[in-house]
mmCIF file of C-alpha atoms and ligand atoms in Angstrom:
data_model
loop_
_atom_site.group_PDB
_atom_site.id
_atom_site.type_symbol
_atom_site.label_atom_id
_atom_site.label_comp_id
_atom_site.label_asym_id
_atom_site.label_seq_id
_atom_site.Cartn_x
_atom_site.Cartn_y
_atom_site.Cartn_z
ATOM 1 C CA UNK V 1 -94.214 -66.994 -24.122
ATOM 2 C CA UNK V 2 -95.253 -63.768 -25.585
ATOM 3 C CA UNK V 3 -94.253 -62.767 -29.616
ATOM 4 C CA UNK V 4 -93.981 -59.088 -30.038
ATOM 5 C CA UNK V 5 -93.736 -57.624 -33.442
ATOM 6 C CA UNK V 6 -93.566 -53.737 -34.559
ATOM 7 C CA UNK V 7 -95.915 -52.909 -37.569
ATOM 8 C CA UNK V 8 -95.039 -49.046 -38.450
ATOM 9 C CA UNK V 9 -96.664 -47.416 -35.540
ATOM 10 C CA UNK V 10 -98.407 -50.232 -33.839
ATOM 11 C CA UNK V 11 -97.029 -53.395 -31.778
ATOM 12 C CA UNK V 12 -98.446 -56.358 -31.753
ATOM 13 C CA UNK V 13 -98.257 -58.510 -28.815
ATOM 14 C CA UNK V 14 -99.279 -62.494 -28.384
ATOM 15 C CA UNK V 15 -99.147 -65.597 -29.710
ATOM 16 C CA UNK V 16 -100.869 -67.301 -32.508
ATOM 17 C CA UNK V 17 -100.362 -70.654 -33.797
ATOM 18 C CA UNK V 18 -103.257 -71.865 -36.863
ATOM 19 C CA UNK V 19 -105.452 -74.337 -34.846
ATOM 20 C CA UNK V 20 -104.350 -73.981 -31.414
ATOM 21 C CA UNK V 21 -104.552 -70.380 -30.430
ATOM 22 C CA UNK V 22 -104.467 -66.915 -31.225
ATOM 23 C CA UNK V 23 -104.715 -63.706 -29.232
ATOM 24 C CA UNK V 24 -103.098 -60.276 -30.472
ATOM 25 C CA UNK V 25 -103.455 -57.190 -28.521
ATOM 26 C CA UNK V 26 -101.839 -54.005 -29.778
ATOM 27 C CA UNK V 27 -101.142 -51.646 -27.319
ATOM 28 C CA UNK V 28 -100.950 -48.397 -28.693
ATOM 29 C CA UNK V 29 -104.493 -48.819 -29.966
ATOM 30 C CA UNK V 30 -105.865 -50.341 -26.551
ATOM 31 C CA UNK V 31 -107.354 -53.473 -28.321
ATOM 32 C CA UNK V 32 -106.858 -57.469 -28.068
ATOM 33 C CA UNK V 33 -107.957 -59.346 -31.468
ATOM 34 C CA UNK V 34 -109.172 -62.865 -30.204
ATOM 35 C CA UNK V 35 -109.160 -64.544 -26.901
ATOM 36 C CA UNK V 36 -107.919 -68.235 -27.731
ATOM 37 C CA UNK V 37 -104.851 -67.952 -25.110
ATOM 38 C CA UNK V 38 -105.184 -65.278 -21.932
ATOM 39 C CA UNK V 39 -101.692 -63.363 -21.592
ATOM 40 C CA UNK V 40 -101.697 -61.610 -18.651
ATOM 41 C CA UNK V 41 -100.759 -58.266 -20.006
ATOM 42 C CA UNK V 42 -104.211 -58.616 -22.232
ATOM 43 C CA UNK V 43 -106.286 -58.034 -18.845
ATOM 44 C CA UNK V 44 -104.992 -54.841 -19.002
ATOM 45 C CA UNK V 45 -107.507 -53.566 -21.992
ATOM 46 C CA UNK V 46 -110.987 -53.000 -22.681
ATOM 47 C CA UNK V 47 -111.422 -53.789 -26.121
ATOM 48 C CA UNK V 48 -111.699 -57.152 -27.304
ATOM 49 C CA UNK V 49 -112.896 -58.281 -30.953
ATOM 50 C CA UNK V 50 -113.307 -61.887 -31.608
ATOM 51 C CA UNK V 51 -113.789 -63.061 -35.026
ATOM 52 C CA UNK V 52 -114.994 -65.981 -34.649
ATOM 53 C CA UNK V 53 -116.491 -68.503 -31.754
ATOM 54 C CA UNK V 54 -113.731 -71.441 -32.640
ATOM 55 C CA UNK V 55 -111.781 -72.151 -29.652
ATOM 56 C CA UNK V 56 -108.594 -71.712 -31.008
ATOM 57 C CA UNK V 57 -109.627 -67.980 -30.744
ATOM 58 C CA UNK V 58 -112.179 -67.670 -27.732
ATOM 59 C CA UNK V 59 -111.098 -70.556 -25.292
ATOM 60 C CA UNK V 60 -109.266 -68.600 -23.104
ATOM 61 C CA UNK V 61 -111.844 -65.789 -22.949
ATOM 62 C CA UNK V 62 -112.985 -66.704 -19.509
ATOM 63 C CA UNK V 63 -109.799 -67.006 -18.274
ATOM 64 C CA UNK V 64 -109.035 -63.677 -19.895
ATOM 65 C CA UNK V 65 -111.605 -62.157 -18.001
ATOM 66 C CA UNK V 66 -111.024 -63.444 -14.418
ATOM 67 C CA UNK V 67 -107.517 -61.780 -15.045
ATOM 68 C CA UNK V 68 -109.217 -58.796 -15.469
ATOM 69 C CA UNK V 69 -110.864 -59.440 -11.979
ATOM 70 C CA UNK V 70 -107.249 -60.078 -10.516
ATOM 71 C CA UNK V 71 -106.329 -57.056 -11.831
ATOM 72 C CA UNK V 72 -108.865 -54.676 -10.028
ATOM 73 C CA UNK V 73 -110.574 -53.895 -13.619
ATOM 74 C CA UNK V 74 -113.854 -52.803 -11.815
ATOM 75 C CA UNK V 75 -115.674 -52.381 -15.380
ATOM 76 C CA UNK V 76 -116.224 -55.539 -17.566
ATOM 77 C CA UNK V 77 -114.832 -55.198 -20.891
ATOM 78 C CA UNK V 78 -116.357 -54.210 -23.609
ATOM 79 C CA UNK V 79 -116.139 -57.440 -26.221
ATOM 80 C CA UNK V 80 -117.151 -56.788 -29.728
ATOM 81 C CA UNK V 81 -118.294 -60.308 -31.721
ATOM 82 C CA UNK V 82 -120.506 -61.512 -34.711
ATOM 83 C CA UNK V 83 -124.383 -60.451 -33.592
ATOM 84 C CA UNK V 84 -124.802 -64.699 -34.735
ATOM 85 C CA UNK V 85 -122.594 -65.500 -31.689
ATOM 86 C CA UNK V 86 -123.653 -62.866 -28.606
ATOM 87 C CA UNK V 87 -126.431 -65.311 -27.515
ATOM 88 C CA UNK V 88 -124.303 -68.591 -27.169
ATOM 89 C CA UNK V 89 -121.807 -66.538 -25.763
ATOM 90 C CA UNK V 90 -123.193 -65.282 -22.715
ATOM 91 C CA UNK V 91 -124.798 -68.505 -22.157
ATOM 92 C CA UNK V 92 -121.479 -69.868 -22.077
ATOM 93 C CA UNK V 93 -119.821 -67.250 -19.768
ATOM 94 C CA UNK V 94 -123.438 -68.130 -17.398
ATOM 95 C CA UNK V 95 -122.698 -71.534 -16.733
ATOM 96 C CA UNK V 96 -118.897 -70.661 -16.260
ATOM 97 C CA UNK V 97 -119.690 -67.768 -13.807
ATOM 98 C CA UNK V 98 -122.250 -70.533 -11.909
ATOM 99 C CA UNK V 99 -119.391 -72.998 -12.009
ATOM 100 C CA UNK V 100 -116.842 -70.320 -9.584
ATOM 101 C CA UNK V 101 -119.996 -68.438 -8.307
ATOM 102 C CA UNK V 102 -118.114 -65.183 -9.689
ATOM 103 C CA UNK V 103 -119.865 -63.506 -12.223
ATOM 104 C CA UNK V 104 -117.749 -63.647 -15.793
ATOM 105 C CA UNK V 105 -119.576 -60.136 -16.888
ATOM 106 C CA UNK V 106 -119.131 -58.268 -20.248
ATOM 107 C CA UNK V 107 -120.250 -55.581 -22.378
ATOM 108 C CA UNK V 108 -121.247 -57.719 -25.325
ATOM 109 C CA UNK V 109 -121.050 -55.928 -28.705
ATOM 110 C CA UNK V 110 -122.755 -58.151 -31.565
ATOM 111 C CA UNK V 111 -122.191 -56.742 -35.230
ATOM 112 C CA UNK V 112 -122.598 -57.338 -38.557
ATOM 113 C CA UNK V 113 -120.863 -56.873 -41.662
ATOM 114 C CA UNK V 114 -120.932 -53.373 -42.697
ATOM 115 C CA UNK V 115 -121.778 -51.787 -39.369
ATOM 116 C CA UNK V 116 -119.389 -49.990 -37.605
ATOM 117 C CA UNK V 117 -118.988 -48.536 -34.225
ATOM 118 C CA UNK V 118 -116.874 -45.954 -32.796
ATOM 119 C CA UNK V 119 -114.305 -47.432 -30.019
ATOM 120 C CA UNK V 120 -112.942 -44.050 -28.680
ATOM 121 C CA UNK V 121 -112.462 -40.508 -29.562
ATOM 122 C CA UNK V 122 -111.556 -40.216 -33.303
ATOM 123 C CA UNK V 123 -111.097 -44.308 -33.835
ATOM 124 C CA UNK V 124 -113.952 -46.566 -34.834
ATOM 125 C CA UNK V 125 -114.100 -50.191 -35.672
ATOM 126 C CA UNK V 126 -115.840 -51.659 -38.967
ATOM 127 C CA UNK V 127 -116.766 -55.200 -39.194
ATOM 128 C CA UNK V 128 -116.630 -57.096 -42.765
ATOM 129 C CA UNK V 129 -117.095 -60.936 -44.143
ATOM 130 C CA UNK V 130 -115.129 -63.358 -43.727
ATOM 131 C CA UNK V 131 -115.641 -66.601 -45.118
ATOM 132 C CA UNK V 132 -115.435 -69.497 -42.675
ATOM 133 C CA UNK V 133 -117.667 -72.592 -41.573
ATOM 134 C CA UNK V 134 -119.480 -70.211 -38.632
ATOM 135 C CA UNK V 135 -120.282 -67.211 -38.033
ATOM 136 C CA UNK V 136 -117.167 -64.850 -38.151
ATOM 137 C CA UNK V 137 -116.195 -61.166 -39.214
ATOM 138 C CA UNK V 138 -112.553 -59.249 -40.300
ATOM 139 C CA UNK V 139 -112.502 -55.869 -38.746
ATOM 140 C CA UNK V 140 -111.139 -53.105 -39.993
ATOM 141 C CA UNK V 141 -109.854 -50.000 -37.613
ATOM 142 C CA UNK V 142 -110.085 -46.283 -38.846
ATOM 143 C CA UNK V 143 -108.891 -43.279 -37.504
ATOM 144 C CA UNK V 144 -111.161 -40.055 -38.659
ATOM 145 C CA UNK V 145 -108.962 -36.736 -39.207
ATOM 146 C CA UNK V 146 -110.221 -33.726 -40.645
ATOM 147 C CA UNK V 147 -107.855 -32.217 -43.296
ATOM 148 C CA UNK V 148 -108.314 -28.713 -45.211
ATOM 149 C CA UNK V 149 -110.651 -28.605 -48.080
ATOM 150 C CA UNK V 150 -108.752 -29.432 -50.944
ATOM 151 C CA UNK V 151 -109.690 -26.725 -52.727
ATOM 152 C CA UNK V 152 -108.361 -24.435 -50.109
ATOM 153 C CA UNK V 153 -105.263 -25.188 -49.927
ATOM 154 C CA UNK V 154 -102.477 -22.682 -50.823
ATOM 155 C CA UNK V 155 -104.915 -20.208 -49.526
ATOM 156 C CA UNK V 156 -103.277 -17.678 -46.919
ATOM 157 C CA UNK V 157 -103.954 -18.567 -42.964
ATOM 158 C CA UNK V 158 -105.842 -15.322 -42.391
ATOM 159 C CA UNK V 159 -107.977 -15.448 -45.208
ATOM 160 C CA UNK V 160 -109.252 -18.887 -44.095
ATOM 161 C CA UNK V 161 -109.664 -18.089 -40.653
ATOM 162 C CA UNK V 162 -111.713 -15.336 -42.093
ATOM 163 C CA UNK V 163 -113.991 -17.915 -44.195
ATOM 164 C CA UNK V 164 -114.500 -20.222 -40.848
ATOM 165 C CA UNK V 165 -115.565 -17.239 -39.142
ATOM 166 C CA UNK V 166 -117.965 -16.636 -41.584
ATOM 167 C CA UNK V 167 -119.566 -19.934 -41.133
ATOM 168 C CA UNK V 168 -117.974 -21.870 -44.160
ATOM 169 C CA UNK V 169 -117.339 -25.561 -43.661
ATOM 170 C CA UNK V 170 -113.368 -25.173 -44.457
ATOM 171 C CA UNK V 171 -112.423 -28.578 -43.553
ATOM 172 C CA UNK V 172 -113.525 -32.518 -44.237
ATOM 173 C CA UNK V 173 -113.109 -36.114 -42.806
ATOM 174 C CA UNK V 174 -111.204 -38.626 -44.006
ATOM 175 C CA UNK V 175 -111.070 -42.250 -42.442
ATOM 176 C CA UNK V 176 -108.005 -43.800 -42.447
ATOM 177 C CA UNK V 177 -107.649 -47.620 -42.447
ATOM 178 C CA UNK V 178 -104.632 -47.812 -39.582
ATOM 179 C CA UNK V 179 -105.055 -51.527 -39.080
ATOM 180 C CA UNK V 180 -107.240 -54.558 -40.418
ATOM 181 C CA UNK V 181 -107.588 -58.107 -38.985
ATOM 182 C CA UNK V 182 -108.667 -60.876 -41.099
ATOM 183 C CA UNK V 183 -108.072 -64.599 -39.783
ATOM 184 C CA UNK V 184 -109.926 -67.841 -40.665
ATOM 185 C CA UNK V 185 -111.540 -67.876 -44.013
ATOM 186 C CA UNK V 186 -111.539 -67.994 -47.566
ATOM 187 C CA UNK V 187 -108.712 -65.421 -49.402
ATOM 188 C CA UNK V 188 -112.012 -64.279 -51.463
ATOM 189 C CA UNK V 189 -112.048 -61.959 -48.194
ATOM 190 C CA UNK V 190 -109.635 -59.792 -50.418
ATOM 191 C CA UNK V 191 -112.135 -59.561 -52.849
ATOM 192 C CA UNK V 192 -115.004 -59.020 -51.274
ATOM 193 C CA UNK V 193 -113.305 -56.158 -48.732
ATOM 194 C CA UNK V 194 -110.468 -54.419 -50.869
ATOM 195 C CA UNK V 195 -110.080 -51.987 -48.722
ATOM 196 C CA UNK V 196 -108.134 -54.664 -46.586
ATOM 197 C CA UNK V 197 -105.721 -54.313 -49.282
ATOM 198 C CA UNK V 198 -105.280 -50.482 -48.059
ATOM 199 C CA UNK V 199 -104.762 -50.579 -44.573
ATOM 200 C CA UNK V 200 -101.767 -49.226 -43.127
ATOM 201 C CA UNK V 201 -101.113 -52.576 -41.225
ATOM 202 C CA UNK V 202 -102.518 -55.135 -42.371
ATOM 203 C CA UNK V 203 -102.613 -58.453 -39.547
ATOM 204 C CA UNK V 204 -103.899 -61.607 -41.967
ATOM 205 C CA UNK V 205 -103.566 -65.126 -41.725
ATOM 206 C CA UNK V 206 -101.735 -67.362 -43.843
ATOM 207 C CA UNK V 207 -102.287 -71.036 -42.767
ATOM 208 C CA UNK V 208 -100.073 -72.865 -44.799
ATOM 209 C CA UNK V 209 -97.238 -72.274 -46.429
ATOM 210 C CA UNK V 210 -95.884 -74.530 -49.106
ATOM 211 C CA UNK V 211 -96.946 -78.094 -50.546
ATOM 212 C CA UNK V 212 -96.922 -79.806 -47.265
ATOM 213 C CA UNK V 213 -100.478 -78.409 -47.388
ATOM 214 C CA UNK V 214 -101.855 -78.230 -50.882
ATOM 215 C CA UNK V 215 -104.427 -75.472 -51.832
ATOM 216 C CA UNK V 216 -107.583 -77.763 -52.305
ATOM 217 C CA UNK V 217 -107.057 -78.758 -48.384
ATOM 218 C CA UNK V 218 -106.586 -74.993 -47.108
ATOM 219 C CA UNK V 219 -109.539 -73.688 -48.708
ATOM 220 C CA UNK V 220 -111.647 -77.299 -47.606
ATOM 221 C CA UNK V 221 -111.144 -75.696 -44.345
ATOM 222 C CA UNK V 222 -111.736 -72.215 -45.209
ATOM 223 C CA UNK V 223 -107.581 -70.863 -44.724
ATOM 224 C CA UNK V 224 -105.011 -69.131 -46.871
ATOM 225 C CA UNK V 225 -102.469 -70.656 -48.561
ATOM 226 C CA UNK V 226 -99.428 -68.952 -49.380
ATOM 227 C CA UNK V 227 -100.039 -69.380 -53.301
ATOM 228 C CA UNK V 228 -103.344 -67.166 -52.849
ATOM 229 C CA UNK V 229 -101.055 -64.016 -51.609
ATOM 230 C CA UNK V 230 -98.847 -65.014 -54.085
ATOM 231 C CA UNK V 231 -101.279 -64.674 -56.671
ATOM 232 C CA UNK V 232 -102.539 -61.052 -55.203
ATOM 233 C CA UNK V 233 -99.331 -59.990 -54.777
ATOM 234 C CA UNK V 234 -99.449 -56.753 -56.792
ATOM 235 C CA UNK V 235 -102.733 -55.454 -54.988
ATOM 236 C CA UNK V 236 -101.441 -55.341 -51.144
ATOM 237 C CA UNK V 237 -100.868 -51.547 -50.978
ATOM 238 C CA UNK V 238 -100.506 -52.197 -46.953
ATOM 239 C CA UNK V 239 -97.057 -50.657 -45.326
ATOM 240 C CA UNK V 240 -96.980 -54.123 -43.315
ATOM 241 C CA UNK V 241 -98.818 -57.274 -43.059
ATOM 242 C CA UNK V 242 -98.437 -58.942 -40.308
ATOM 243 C CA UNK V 243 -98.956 -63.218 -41.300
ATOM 244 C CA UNK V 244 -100.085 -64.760 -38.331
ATOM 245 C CA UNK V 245 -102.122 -68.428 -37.291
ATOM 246 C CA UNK V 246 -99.305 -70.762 -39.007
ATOM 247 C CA UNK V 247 -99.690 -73.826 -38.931
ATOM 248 C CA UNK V 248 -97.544 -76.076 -37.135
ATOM 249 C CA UNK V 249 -96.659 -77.746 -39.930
ATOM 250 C CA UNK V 250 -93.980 -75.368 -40.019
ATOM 251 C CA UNK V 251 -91.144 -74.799 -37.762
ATOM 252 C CA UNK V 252 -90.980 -70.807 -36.382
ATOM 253 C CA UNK V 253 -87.354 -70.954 -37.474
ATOM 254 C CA UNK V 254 -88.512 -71.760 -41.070
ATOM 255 C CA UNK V 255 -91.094 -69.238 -42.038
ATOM 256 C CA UNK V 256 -88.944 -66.666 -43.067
ATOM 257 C CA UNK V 257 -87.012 -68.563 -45.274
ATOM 258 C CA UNK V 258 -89.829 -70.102 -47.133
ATOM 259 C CA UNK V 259 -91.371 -66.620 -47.273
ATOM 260 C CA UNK V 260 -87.787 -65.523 -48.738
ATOM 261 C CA UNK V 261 -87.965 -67.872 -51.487
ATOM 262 C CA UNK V 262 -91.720 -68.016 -52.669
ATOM 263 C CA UNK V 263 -92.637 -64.476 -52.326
ATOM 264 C CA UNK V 264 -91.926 -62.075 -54.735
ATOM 265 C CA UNK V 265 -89.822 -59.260 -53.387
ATOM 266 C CA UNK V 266 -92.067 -56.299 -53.034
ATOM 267 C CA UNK V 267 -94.220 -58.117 -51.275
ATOM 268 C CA UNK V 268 -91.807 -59.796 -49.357
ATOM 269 C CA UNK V 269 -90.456 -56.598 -48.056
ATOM 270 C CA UNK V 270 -93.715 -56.146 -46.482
ATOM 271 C CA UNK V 271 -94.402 -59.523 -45.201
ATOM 272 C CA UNK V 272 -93.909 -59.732 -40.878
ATOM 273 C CA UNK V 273 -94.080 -63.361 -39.960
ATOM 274 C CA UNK V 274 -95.962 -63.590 -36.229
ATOM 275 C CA UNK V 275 -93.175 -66.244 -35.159
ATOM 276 C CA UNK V 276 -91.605 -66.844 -31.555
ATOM 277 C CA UNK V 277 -87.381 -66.893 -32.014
ATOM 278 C CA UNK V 278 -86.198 -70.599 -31.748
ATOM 279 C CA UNK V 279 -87.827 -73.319 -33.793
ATOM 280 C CA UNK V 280 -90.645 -74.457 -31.302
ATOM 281 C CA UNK V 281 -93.787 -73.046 -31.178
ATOM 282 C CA UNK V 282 -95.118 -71.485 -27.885
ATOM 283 C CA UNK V 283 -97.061 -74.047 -25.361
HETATM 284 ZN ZN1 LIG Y 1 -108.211 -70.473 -36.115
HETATM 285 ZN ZN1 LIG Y 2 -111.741 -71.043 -37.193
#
């Protein structure tokens, strides 16, 4: 049921088909994008970050949750969203939790683009715009290290030891964009947040593919067609990008090859299609 991909460092774990549902979690980073399907493995972590209150991507949250319950998860998870949707939310999960008189509890997070929160440790969690009918947010994860000072380096060991002793600042932070996730909207979302662009792994959707779906239709409903990477192909400076929520318009078994012979090989080279094996689509 389950696709599992490996993105450099990170794994990501789900399924997501455009429309019908999409949940990601990636493991090494203890976080689940989305909550349109409920794997059971997902129950297993804290973190979840919806982008967006379409079904497709929060239907299964409830479901998701009492899994948690199953589970013995004594805390309820901590469930990061856009501030528009926190409200409706919780009234949602209220009537659910009246309907099995078992409370559906979380630790809602509501942002906004811009702000940013830290999730644990050294790794912290900025939301941006996305462009889509409702409410909905990208969100970009960033690991803070502290390097030397740049213009300390080549200095001897001892002799900086010496200036930290003496109270001098001798090293700095630097946030580095380990992963992005940007599904349902506009590709302006590129140009708005180019920093996208930088992230070591970079988990986007692409809608559609080819002409089966032509350009004026994907952006009508606020997707990316595959022309739109196309056209940015020179900017993605990401080690990966993992293209997820396909339509079903396309056969798993297909993807690759139309990727093969429509993107330009650089970029192709980069390009991870989220796709099961076989040519159905999970469900
Ligand atoms: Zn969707
Ligand atoms: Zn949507």
């Amino acid at each position: 049921m389950l696709t599992t991909v490996t993105a450099g460092p990170y794994t990501i774990r789900g399924v997501s088909v455009g429309g019908v549902y999409t949940s990601l979690a990636v493991p090494e980073l203890q976080l689940v994008f989305d909550a349109g399907i409920s794997p059971r493995s997902a129950g297993a972590i804290d973190t979840i970050l919806l982008s967006h209150g379409h079904a497709d991507h929060i239907g299964a949250l409830p479901a998701m949750l009492g899994i948690r319950g199953l589970s013995g998860k004594q805390k309820p998870p901590r469930v990061v969203m856009p501030a528009e949707i926190v409200d409706d939310l919780r009234a949602a999960l209220g009537a659910l939790s009246k309907l099995q008189r078992y409370p559906l509890e979380i630790e809602a997070i509501g942002m906004n683009p811009g702000d940013e929160i830290t999730l644990r440790g050294d790794l912290r969690v900025r939301a941006v715009r996305t462009f889509h009918p409702v409410p909905s947010l990208a969100y970009i994860v960033t690991r803070r290290v502290s390097k030397l000072r740049p213009d300390l380096v080549g200095l001897a060991g001892p002799e900086i030891a010496a200036r930290r002793r003496a109270g001098e600042e001798v090293s700095e932070h630097e946030d580095r964009i380990e992963l992005a996730y940007a599904t349902d909207t506009l590709v302006s979302v590129l140009d708005h947040s180019p920093e996208l662009l930088k992230a070591r792994v970079l988990i986007m959707e692409c809608t559609f593919l080819d002409e089966r779906k032509t350009l004026e239709a994907a952006r009508a409903g606020c997707h990316i067609h595959l022309d739109e990477v196309i056209e940015r192909a020179e900017k993605f400076e990401n080690e990966h990008i993992v293209m997820m929520h396909l339509s079903q318009l396309y056969r798993p078994d297909e993807v690759a090859g139309i990727l093969d012979a429509r993107v330009p090989p650089a970029l192709r080279a980069k390009i991870i299609p989220f796709t099961p094996r076989g040519s159905h689509w999970p469900g």
